């Protein structure tokens, strides 16, 4: 996994404007030890698989020593941690334990080397063993392997980028945007893990569906309630600075959760840590949208927003799948993975170079600036028309997001939750694929289309597609429609975000986005509950169809409102 991470880091680094020739200047101390350690591992893996365990342990120790000696290189400490965890569990169990059931599930042959041993009931530190199945790779990996892969990715990725400079060209291939984008990928990957792990921990402790639902609310409601204030805080502290600080706080808080659980602390302390982490997210999210115009020139803004949206969707789905696997294999220790993702995000954000001037913010000033964000939306005819229209047109989003699992299970899986879970994952992957495709194509061909027109077309398409999904009885056709829905989502999301970025001043941008995020989430919360209750009576398909009709009608109305439709 370390070698794979290094290769992926080189490819990604070059793709984001890095110069592969910079590798010639890479200085790694104690590199002969690394060569010796890699050589030992190659002997054990390919030349003499029956080599004694000590050969593999010496190889792991050599990698850990070299990485520790070069700890200042970004990513090296992750390799130290990952290799040390693998070394520890291998020493304690006289080999690296592996789960034969997981190996069979991914279609991989059982290990036949001198390193691996079968997982037994008396295995020590079982959650650090090779127990995490990775289907696409046909492998079963350990938590240490993942840390090694991420560390190996970061070293070449960050080395290939030239030092970020605030006055550098504002392009998609600039070092500034590369560090920002990669931080978002890492951070977004960890977000679903917290939600899945929290529901697991709660249900295991309480066996209560009500308490589990409360856990979901605790993880999600801070965004709705505190985004008004989060935007004002981001404007006062500085967008990049506040993102860095909130990532560090979230890494510490979520890293404490498994420790609290291990100490049998009251569940309320776990809820408190996750709730405060959610407040940090309410501050982080407006800042991350607001900093994009600082990193990109106007001509690259739509493409940058498209790229961020597409990767958000794809990575969230991947994080959700990984979260389920991690919770199933290592339990509450999955919180450590999310904590690590925020730590990595902070490391990457620390390399972003922007000019920011922070200022003090009193409680009275905080309330005043939060209110100002809403008033700035209200005073602008274009922004307010866009906000009202988008809130009306997006009534369908919480409905289809919340009811798609039940719809797929009832319509296509014969009420089998296991089959339905697989088909739901396929549907979500189709939406992500559509979003990625649209994000690649839309900025190229939509540059001559008015933002208002593109916005209305996106909502019209969304409404029509939801109606077709509700009427579809073919799973293959439904998956295709979900892919098209992902494309439609990009069509209304990108012009909305770009318009808000262009029509707001940098010093007030985050509070405007905070107000917009809060309004959207507050309008969605009751729809989630009402939609779920009505779906039990009338069925999810009817609710999805009606929600699509509402969006379609809102789109038709918006096509007649000049402040919405004719915005350039």
Coordinates of C-alpha atoms in Angstrom, one line a residue:
X1 CA 0.0 0.0 0.0
X2 CA 2.9 2.3 0.6
X3 CA 4.2 1.9 -2.9
X4 CA 0.7 2.4 -4.3
X5 CA 0.2 5.5 -2.3
X6 CA 3.5 6.9 -3.6
X7 CA 2.6 6.2 -7.2
X8 CA -0.8 7.8 -6.8
X9 CA 0.8 10.8 -5.2
X10 CA 3.1 11.3 -8.1
X11 CA 0.2 11.1 -10.6
X12 CA -2.0 13.5 -8.7
X13 CA 0.9 15.9 -8.1
X14 CA 1.6 16.1 -11.8
X15 CA -2.1 16.5 -12.6
X16 CA -2.3 19.5 -10.4
X17 CA 0.5 21.3 -12.0
X18 CA 3.5 19.8 -10.1
X19 CA 6.8 19.3 -11.9
X20 CA 8.0 15.7 -11.8
X21 CA 11.5 16.9 -12.2
X22 CA 11.4 18.2 -8.6
X23 CA 11.7 14.5 -7.6
X24 CA 15.4 14.9 -8.5
X25 CA 15.9 17.3 -5.6
X26 CA 14.1 15.1 -3.1
X27 CA 16.5 14.5 -0.1
X28 CA 15.7 11.5 2.0
X29 CA 18.0 10.9 5.0
X30 CA 19.0 7.3 5.8
X31 CA 17.8 6.2 2.4
X32 CA 20.2 3.1 2.3
X33 CA 18.2 1.7 5.3
X34 CA 15.0 2.1 3.3
X35 CA 16.5 0.3 0.3
X36 CA 17.6 -2.5 2.6
X37 CA 14.1 -2.7 4.2
X38 CA 12.4 -2.8 0.8
X39 CA 14.8 -5.4 -0.4
X40 CA 14.0 -7.6 2.6
X41 CA 10.3 -7.3 1.8
X42 CA 10.7 -8.1 -1.8
X43 CA 12.6 -11.3 -0.9
X44 CA 9.8 -12.3 1.5
X45 CA 7.0 -11.5 -1.0
X46 CA 8.5 -12.8 -4.3
X47 CA 11.8 -14.7 -3.8
X48 CA 11.3 -16.7 -0.6
X49 CA 7.7 -16.5 0.7
X50 CA 8.6 -19.0 3.4
X51 CA 11.1 -16.5 4.9
X52 CA 11.1 -16.3 8.7
X53 CA 8.9 -13.7 10.4
X54 CA 12.0 -11.8 11.6
X55 CA 12.8 -10.8 8.0
X56 CA 9.4 -9.1 7.6
X57 CA 9.7 -7.4 11.0
X58 CA 13.1 -6.0 10.2
X59 CA 11.6 -4.6 6.9
X60 CA 8.8 -2.9 8.8
X61 CA 11.2 -1.6 11.4
X62 CA 13.5 -0.2 8.7
X63 CA 10.7 1.7 7.1
X64 CA 9.5 3.1 10.4
X65 CA 13.1 4.3 11.3
X66 CA 13.6 6.1 8.0
X67 CA 10.2 7.7 8.1
X68 CA 10.7 8.8 11.7
X69 CA 14.2 10.3 10.9
X70 CA 12.5 12.3 8.1
X71 CA 9.5 13.3 10.2
X72 CA 9.5 16.9 8.9
X73 CA 8.5 15.7 5.4
X74 CA 4.6 15.9 5.2
X75 CA 3.2 12.4 5.3
X76 CA 6.3 10.8 7.0
X77 CA 4.6 10.7 10.5
X78 CA 1.7 8.8 9.0
X79 CA 4.0 6.2 7.7
X80 CA 5.7 6.0 11.1
X81 CA 2.2 5.4 12.7
X82 CA 1.0 3.0 10.1
X83 CA 4.2 0.9 10.1
X84 CA 4.5 0.9 13.9
X85 CA 0.9 -0.3 14.2
X86 CA 1.6 -3.2 11.8
X87 CA 4.8 -4.0 13.5
X88 CA 3.1 -4.0 17.0
X89 CA 0.3 -6.3 16.0
X90 CA 2.7 -8.7 14.2
X91 CA 5.0 -8.9 17.2
X92 CA 2.2 -9.5 19.7
X93 CA 0.7 -12.3 17.5
X94 CA 3.8 -13.8 16.1
X95 CA 2.7 -12.6 12.6
X96 CA 0.1 -10.4 11.0
X97 CA -3.4 -11.9 11.6
X98 CA -5.8 -12.0 8.7
X99 CA -9.5 -12.7 8.5
X100 CA -10.1 -15.7 6.2
X101 CA -13.8 -14.7 5.8
X102 CA -12.9 -11.2 4.6
X103 CA -10.2 -12.7 2.3
X104 CA -12.8 -15.0 0.7
X105 CA -15.3 -12.2 0.4
X106 CA -13.0 -10.1 -1.8
X107 CA -11.9 -13.1 -3.9
X108 CA -8.3 -13.0 -2.8
X109 CA -6.1 -16.1 -2.3
X110 CA -5.1 -16.8 1.3
X111 CA -1.7 -15.4 2.2
X112 CA 1.0 -18.1 2.1
X113 CA 4.0 -16.1 3.3
X114 CA 5.9 -16.1 6.6
X115 CA 4.3 -12.9 7.8
X116 CA 0.6 -13.7 8.0
X117 CA -1.2 -15.9 10.4
X118 CA -4.9 -16.8 10.8
X119 CA -7.1 -14.6 13.0
X120 CA -8.1 -16.5 16.1
X121 CA -10.3 -15.9 19.1
X122 CA -7.2 -15.0 21.2
X123 CA -5.7 -12.6 18.7
X124 CA -4.4 -9.5 20.4
X125 CA -5.3 -6.0 18.9
X126 CA -7.6 -7.7 16.4
X127 CA -8.9 -4.3 15.1
X128 CA -5.3 -3.5 13.9
X129 CA -5.0 -6.8 11.9
X130 CA -5.8 -7.4 8.2
X131 CA -9.5 -7.3 8.7
X132 CA -10.7 -4.5 6.3
X133 CA -11.8 -5.9 3.0
X134 CA -11.2 -3.7 -0.1
X135 CA -13.1 -5.2 -3.0
X136 CA -11.7 -3.2 -5.9
X137 CA -8.2 -4.2 -4.9
X138 CA -9.1 -7.8 -4.0
X139 CA -7.2 -7.3 -0.8
X140 CA -7.7 -7.3 3.0
X141 CA -5.8 -4.5 4.7
X142 CA -5.1 -3.2 8.1
X143 CA -5.6 0.3 9.5
X144 CA -1.8 0.7 9.4
X145 CA -1.8 -0.1 5.7
X146 CA -4.3 2.8 5.1
X147 CA -2.1 5.2 7.1
X148 CA 0.9 4.1 5.0
X149 CA -1.0 4.6 1.8
X150 CA -2.0 8.1 2.7
X151 CA 1.4 9.0 4.0
X152 CA 3.0 7.7 0.8
X153 CA 0.6 9.7 -1.3
X154 CA 1.3 13.0 0.6
X155 CA 5.0 12.9 0.3
X156 CA 5.3 13.1 -3.5
X157 CA 2.1 15.1 -3.9
X158 CA 3.3 17.9 -1.7
X159 CA 6.9 17.7 -2.9
X160 CA 6.0 18.1 -6.5
X161 CA 4.1 21.3 -5.9
X162 CA 6.1 24.5 -5.9
X163 CA 5.7 26.6 -2.7
X164 CA 2.3 28.2 -2.8
X165 CA 2.3 32.0 -3.1
X166 CA -0.5 34.4 -2.6
X167 CA 0.4 36.4 -5.7
X168 CA 0.8 33.3 -7.9
X169 CA -1.5 32.7 -11.0
X170 CA -5.0 31.8 -9.8
X171 CA -5.6 28.7 -11.9
X172 CA -6.9 25.2 -11.3
X173 CA -3.3 23.8 -11.6
X174 CA -1.8 26.2 -9.1
X175 CA -0.2 24.9 -5.9
X176 CA -2.7 26.9 -3.8
X177 CA -5.8 25.3 -5.3
X178 CA -4.1 21.9 -5.3
X179 CA -3.5 22.0 -1.6
X180 CA -7.0 23.3 -0.9
X181 CA -8.7 20.7 -3.1
X182 CA -6.7 17.8 -1.7
X183 CA -7.6 19.0 1.8
X184 CA -11.3 18.9 0.9
X185 CA -11.0 15.4 -0.5
X186 CA -9.5 14.1 2.7
X187 CA -11.9 16.0 5.0
X188 CA -15.0 15.0 3.1
X189 CA -13.9 11.4 3.0
X190 CA -14.0 11.3 6.8
X191 CA -17.4 13.0 7.3
X192 CA -19.7 10.0 6.7
X193 CA -17.5 7.9 8.9
X194 CA -18.4 10.0 12.0
X195 CA -22.1 9.6 11.3
X196 CA -22.0 5.9 10.8
X197 CA -19.7 5.3 13.7
X198 CA -21.9 7.4 16.0
X199 CA -25.0 5.6 15.2
X200 CA -23.2 2.3 15.7
X201 CA -21.9 3.3 19.1
X202 CA -25.3 4.7 20.2
X203 CA -27.3 1.7 19.2
X204 CA -24.8 -0.7 20.7
X205 CA -25.0 1.2 24.0
X206 CA -28.7 1.8 24.1
X207 CA -30.4 -0.6 21.8
X208 CA -32.8 2.3 21.1
X209 CA -34.0 3.5 17.7
X210 CA -35.0 6.8 19.3
X211 CA -31.5 7.4 20.8
X212 CA -29.9 6.4 17.5
X213 CA -32.1 9.0 15.7
X214 CA -31.1 11.6 18.3
X215 CA -27.5 10.8 17.5
X216 CA -28.1 11.5 13.8
X217 CA -29.6 14.9 14.8
X218 CA -26.7 15.7 17.1
X219 CA -24.3 15.1 14.2
X220 CA -26.3 17.1 11.6
X221 CA -28.3 19.8 13.3
X222 CA -25.3 22.2 14.1
X223 CA -25.0 23.0 10.4
X224 CA -28.6 24.2 10.4
X225 CA -28.5 26.1 13.6
X226 CA -25.0 27.6 13.7
X227 CA -24.1 28.4 10.0
X228 CA -25.6 31.9 10.5
X229 CA -22.9 32.5 13.1
X230 CA -20.2 30.3 11.5
X231 CA -20.0 32.6 8.4
X232 CA -19.5 35.7 10.5
X233 CA -16.8 34.0 12.5
X234 CA -15.0 32.9 9.3
X235 CA -15.1 36.5 7.9
X236 CA -13.6 37.8 11.2
X237 CA -10.8 35.3 11.6
X238 CA -10.0 34.7 8.0
X239 CA -11.3 31.9 5.7
X240 CA -8.1 29.9 5.4
X241 CA -7.2 30.5 9.1
X242 CA -10.5 29.4 10.4
X243 CA -10.6 26.3 8.3
X244 CA -7.2 25.3 9.6
X245 CA -8.2 25.9 13.2
X246 CA -11.5 24.1 13.0
X247 CA -9.9 21.1 11.4
X248 CA -7.4 20.8 14.3
X249 CA -10.2 21.1 16.8
X250 CA -12.3 18.4 15.0
X251 CA -9.2 16.1 14.9
X252 CA -8.7 16.4 18.6
X253 CA -12.4 16.0 19.5
X254 CA -13.1 13.0 17.4
X255 CA -9.8 11.4 18.4
X256 CA -11.1 11.6 22.0
X257 CA -14.3 9.7 21.3
X258 CA -12.8 6.2 21.2
X259 CA -11.0 7.0 24.4
X260 CA -14.2 8.1 26.1
X261 CA -15.9 4.9 24.9
X262 CA -13.0 2.8 26.2
X263 CA -13.2 4.5 29.6
X264 CA -17.0 3.7 29.7
X265 CA -17.8 7.4 29.9
X266 CA -21.4 8.5 29.8
X267 CA -22.8 8.6 26.2
X268 CA -23.6 12.3 26.7
X269 CA -19.9 13.1 26.6
X270 CA -19.5 11.4 23.2
X271 CA -22.6 13.3 22.0
X272 CA -21.0 16.6 23.3
X273 CA -17.7 16.0 21.4
X274 CA -19.6 15.2 18.2
X275 CA -21.9 18.2 18.7
X276 CA -19.0 20.6 19.1
X277 CA -17.3 19.0 16.1
X278 CA -20.5 19.8 14.2
X279 CA -20.3 23.5 15.3
X280 CA -16.8 23.5 13.8
X281 CA -18.2 22.2 10.6
X282 CA -20.8 25.0 10.6
X283 CA -17.9 27.5 10.7
X284 CA -15.7 25.5 8.2
X285 CA -18.3 25.1 5.4
X286 CA -19.0 28.8 4.7
X287 CA -15.3 29.5 4.8
X288 CA -14.4 26.8 2.3
X289 CA -16.9 28.0 -0.3
X290 CA -15.8 31.6 0.3
X291 CA -12.1 31.0 -0.2
X292 CA -12.5 29.6 -3.7
X293 CA -12.7 33.0 -5.4
X294 CA -9.5 34.0 -3.5
X295 CA -7.7 31.0 -5.0
X296 CA -9.1 31.1 -8.5
X297 CA -9.5 33.8 -11.1
X298 CA -13.0 34.6 -12.3
X299 CA -12.5 32.7 -15.5
X300 CA -11.8 29.5 -13.5
X301 CA -14.4 29.9 -10.9
X302 CA -17.2 27.8 -12.4
X303 CA -14.7 25.0 -13.2
X304 CA -13.4 25.1 -9.7
X305 CA -16.9 24.9 -8.2
X306 CA -17.7 22.0 -10.5
X307 CA -14.6 20.2 -9.5
X308 CA -15.2 20.7 -5.8
X309 CA -18.9 19.6 -6.1
X310 CA -18.0 16.5 -8.1
X311 CA -15.3 15.4 -5.7
X312 CA -17.6 16.1 -2.7
X313 CA -20.2 13.7 -4.1
X314 CA -17.7 11.0 -5.1
X315 CA -15.7 11.1 -1.9
X316 CA -18.8 11.2 0.3
X317 CA -20.0 8.0 -1.2
X318 CA -16.6 6.4 -0.9
X319 CA -16.4 7.6 2.7
X320 CA -19.9 6.1 3.4
X321 CA -18.8 2.7 2.0
X322 CA -15.5 2.9 3.9
X323 CA -17.3 3.9 7.1
X324 CA -19.6 0.9 7.0
X325 CA -16.6 -1.4 6.5
X326 CA -14.5 0.3 9.2
X327 CA -17.3 0.2 11.7
X328 CA -18.0 -3.5 11.0
X329 CA -14.3 -4.4 11.4
X330 CA -12.8 -2.0 14.0
X331 CA -15.9 -0.6 15.7
X332 CA -15.6 2.7 17.5
X333 CA -11.9 3.0 16.5
X334 CA -13.3 4.2 13.1
X335 CA -13.4 7.6 14.8
X336 CA -9.6 7.6 14.7
X337 CA -9.8 7.5 10.9
X338 CA -12.1 10.5 10.8
X339 CA -9.8 12.3 13.3
X340 CA -6.8 11.5 11.1
X341 CA -8.6 12.9 8.0
X342 CA -9.1 16.3 9.7
X343 CA -5.5 16.3 10.8
X344 CA -4.4 15.6 7.2
X345 CA -6.7 18.3 6.0
X346 CA -5.1 20.8 8.4
X347 CA -1.7 19.8 7.2
X348 CA -2.6 20.5 3.6
X349 CA -4.4 23.8 4.4
X350 CA -1.3 25.0 6.2
X351 CA 0.4 25.1 2.8
X352 CA -2.2 27.4 1.2
X353 CA -0.9 30.9 0.9
X354 CA -3.4 33.7 1.1
X355 CA -3.3 37.2 2.5
X356 CA -5.8 37.5 5.4
X357 CA -6.2 40.1 8.2
X358 CA -8.1 38.9 11.2
X359 CA -10.0 41.0 13.6
X360 CA -11.5 40.7 17.1
X361 CA -15.2 39.7 17.3
X362 CA -17.3 40.3 20.4
X363 CA -20.5 38.5 21.1
X364 CA -22.6 41.5 20.3
X365 CA -20.7 42.0 17.1
X366 CA -21.1 38.3 16.2
X367 CA -24.9 38.5 16.3
X368 CA -24.8 41.7 14.4
X369 CA -22.6 40.3 11.6
X370 CA -24.6 37.1 11.5
X371 CA -27.7 39.2 10.9
X372 CA -25.9 41.3 8.4
X373 CA -25.3 38.1 6.3
X374 CA -29.0 37.6 6.0
X375 CA -29.6 41.2 5.3
X376 CA -27.1 41.3 2.5
X377 CA -29.0 38.4 0.9
X378 CA -32.2 40.3 1.4
X379 CA -31.0 43.6 0.0
X380 CA -29.7 42.2 -3.3
X381 CA -32.6 41.7 -5.7
X382 CA -30.6 39.1 -7.6
X383 CA -29.4 37.1 -4.6
X384 CA -32.7 37.2 -2.8
X385 CA -34.6 36.1 -5.9
X386 CA -32.1 33.3 -6.3
X387 CA -32.4 32.3 -2.7
X388 CA -36.2 32.2 -2.6
X389 CA -36.4 30.4 -5.9
X390 CA -33.7 27.8 -4.9
X391 CA -35.4 27.1 -1.5
X392 CA -38.7 26.5 -3.3
X393 CA -37.1 24.4 -6.1
X394 CA -35.0 22.3 -3.6
X395 CA -37.9 21.0 -1.6
X396 CA -37.4 17.8 -3.5
X397 CA -33.8 17.3 -2.3
X398 CA -34.4 16.2 1.3
X399 CA -37.3 14.0 0.0
X400 CA -35.3 12.0 -2.5
X401 CA -32.2 11.9 -0.3
X402 CA -34.2 10.5 2.6
X403 CA -36.5 8.2 0.8
X404 CA -34.3 6.7 -1.9
X405 CA -33.1 3.8 0.3
X406 CA -36.7 2.8 1.1
X407 CA -37.8 3.3 -2.5
X408 CA -35.1 1.1 -3.8
X409 CA -35.7 -1.7 -1.2
X410 CA -39.5 -1.7 -1.9
X411 CA -39.4 -1.3 -5.6
X412 CA -36.4 -3.3 -6.8
X413 CA -35.2 -5.5 -3.9
X414 CA -38.4 -7.3 -2.8
X415 CA -38.1 -5.7 0.7
X416 CA -34.8 -7.4 1.2
X417 CA -32.6 -4.9 3.1
X418 CA -29.3 -6.6 2.1
X419 CA -30.1 -6.5 -1.6
X420 CA -31.5 -3.1 -1.2
X421 CA -28.3 -1.8 0.4
X422 CA -26.3 -2.9 -2.6
X423 CA -28.7 -1.4 -5.1
X424 CA -28.8 1.8 -3.0
X425 CA -25.1 2.0 -3.2
X426 CA -25.2 1.6 -7.0
X427 CA -27.8 4.4 -7.2
X428 CA -25.6 6.7 -5.2
X429 CA -22.6 5.8 -7.3
X430 CA -24.6 6.6 -10.4
X431 CA -25.4 10.1 -9.0
X432 CA -21.7 10.7 -8.3
X433 CA -20.7 9.5 -11.7
X434 CA -23.2 11.8 -13.3
X435 CA -22.0 14.7 -11.2
X436 CA -18.3 14.0 -12.2
X437 CA -19.2 13.8 -15.9
X438 CA -21.2 17.0 -15.8
X439 CA -18.5 18.8 -13.8
X440 CA -16.0 17.9 -16.5
X441 CA -18.3 19.0 -19.4
X442 CA -20.4 21.8 -18.1
X443 CA -17.8 24.5 -17.6
X444 CA -16.6 24.0 -21.2
X445 CA -20.0 24.3 -22.9
X446 CA -22.0 26.4 -20.5
X447 CA -19.7 29.4 -20.4
X448 CA -21.9 31.2 -23.0
X449 CA -25.2 30.3 -21.2
X450 CA -26.6 32.8 -18.6
X451 CA -26.3 31.5 -15.0
X452 CA -30.0 32.1 -14.5
X453 CA -31.0 30.1 -17.5
X454 CA -28.7 27.2 -16.5
X455 CA -30.0 27.3 -13.0
X456 CA -33.7 27.0 -14.2
X457 CA -32.8 24.3 -16.7
X458 CA -31.1 22.4 -13.9
X459 CA -34.1 22.5 -11.6
X460 CA -36.5 21.7 -14.5
X461 CA -34.4 18.6 -15.3
X462 CA -34.2 17.6 -11.7
X463 CA -38.0 17.7 -11.3
X464 CA -38.7 15.8 -14.5
X465 CA -36.1 13.1 -13.6
X466 CA -37.5 12.6 -10.2
X467 CA -41.0 12.0 -11.7
X468 CA -39.5 9.5 -14.1
X469 CA -37.6 7.8 -11.2
X470 CA -40.9 7.4 -9.3
X471 CA -42.6 5.9 -12.3
X472 CA -39.7 3.6 -13.3
X473 CA -39.9 -0.2 -12.6
X474 CA -36.6 -1.1 -14.3
X475 CA -33.6 -0.9 -12.0
X476 CA -31.2 -0.4 -15.0
X477 CA -33.4 2.5 -16.2
X478 CA -33.5 3.9 -12.7
X479 CA -29.8 3.8 -12.4
X480 CA -29.5 5.7 -15.7
X481 CA -32.0 8.3 -14.4
X482 CA -30.0 8.7 -11.2
X483 CA -26.9 9.3 -13.3
X484 CA -28.7 12.0 -15.2
X485 CA -30.0 13.4 -11.9
X486 CA -26.3 13.9 -10.8
X487 CA -25.7 15.9 -13.9
X488 CA -28.8 18.0 -13.3
X489 CA -27.6 18.7 -9.7
X490 CA -24.4 20.2 -11.1
X491 CA -26.4 22.3 -13.5
X492 CA -28.2 24.2 -10.7
X493 CA -25.5 24.0 -8.0
X494 CA -22.6 25.5 -9.9
X495 CA -24.3 28.7 -11.2
X496 CA -25.8 29.3 -7.7
X497 CA -22.5 29.1 -5.9
X498 CA -20.7 31.0 -8.6
X499 CA -23.3 33.8 -8.5
X500 CA -23.1 34.1 -4.8
X501 CA -19.3 34.3 -4.9
X502 CA -19.3 36.9 -7.6
X503 CA -22.0 39.1 -6.1
X504 CA -20.5 39.3 -2.5
X505 CA -17.5 41.2 -1.3
X506 CA -14.6 39.0 0.1
X507 CA -14.9 40.5 3.6
X508 CA -18.6 39.5 3.9
X509 CA -18.8 36.4 1.7
X510 CA -18.7 33.8 4.4
X511 CA -21.5 35.3 6.4
X512 CA -23.6 35.4 3.3
X513 CA -22.9 31.8 2.6
X514 CA -23.5 31.0 6.2
X515 CA -27.0 32.5 6.0
X516 CA -27.7 30.7 2.8
X517 CA -26.6 27.3 4.2
X518 CA -28.6 27.8 7.4
X519 CA -31.8 28.8 5.5
X520 CA -31.4 25.7 3.2
X521 CA -30.8 23.3 6.1
X522 CA -33.6 24.8 8.3
X523 CA -36.0 24.4 5.4
X524 CA -35.0 20.8 4.9
X525 CA -35.3 19.5 8.5
X526 CA -39.1 19.5 8.7
X527 CA -39.3 18.0 5.2
X528 CA -37.2 15.1 6.2
X529 CA -39.5 14.2 9.1
X530 CA -42.7 14.9 7.3
X531 CA -41.6 13.0 4.2
X532 CA -40.6 10.0 6.3
X533 CA -43.9 10.0 8.1
X534 CA -46.0 10.3 4.9
X535 CA -43.9 7.7 3.1
X536 CA -45.0 5.1 5.6
X537 CA -48.6 5.8 4.6
X538 CA -48.4 6.5 0.9
X539 CA -45.1 4.9 -0.1
X540 CA -41.8 6.6 -1.0
X541 CA -42.5 6.5 -4.8
X542 CA -45.5 8.8 -4.6
X543 CA -43.6 11.2 -2.3
X544 CA -40.6 11.3 -4.7
X545 CA -42.9 11.9 -7.6
X546 CA -44.8 14.7 -5.9
X547 CA -41.5 16.3 -4.8
X548 CA -40.3 16.2 -8.4
X549 CA -43.5 17.8 -9.5
X550 CA -43.1 20.6 -7.0
X551 CA -39.5 21.2 -8.3
X552 CA -40.8 21.2 -11.9
X553 CA -43.5 23.7 -11.1
X554 CA -40.9 25.9 -9.2
X555 CA -38.7 25.8 -12.3
X556 CA -41.5 26.8 -14.6
X557 CA -42.3 29.8 -12.3
X558 CA -38.6 30.7 -12.1
X559 CA -38.4 30.8 -15.9
X560 CA -40.9 33.7 -15.8
X561 CA -39.0 35.7 -13.1
X562 CA -36.4 38.0 -14.7
X563 CA -34.3 38.4 -11.5
X564 CA -33.9 34.6 -11.6
X565 CA -33.8 33.7 -15.3
X566 CA -31.9 36.6 -16.9
X567 CA -29.0 36.7 -14.5
X568 CA -25.7 36.7 -16.5

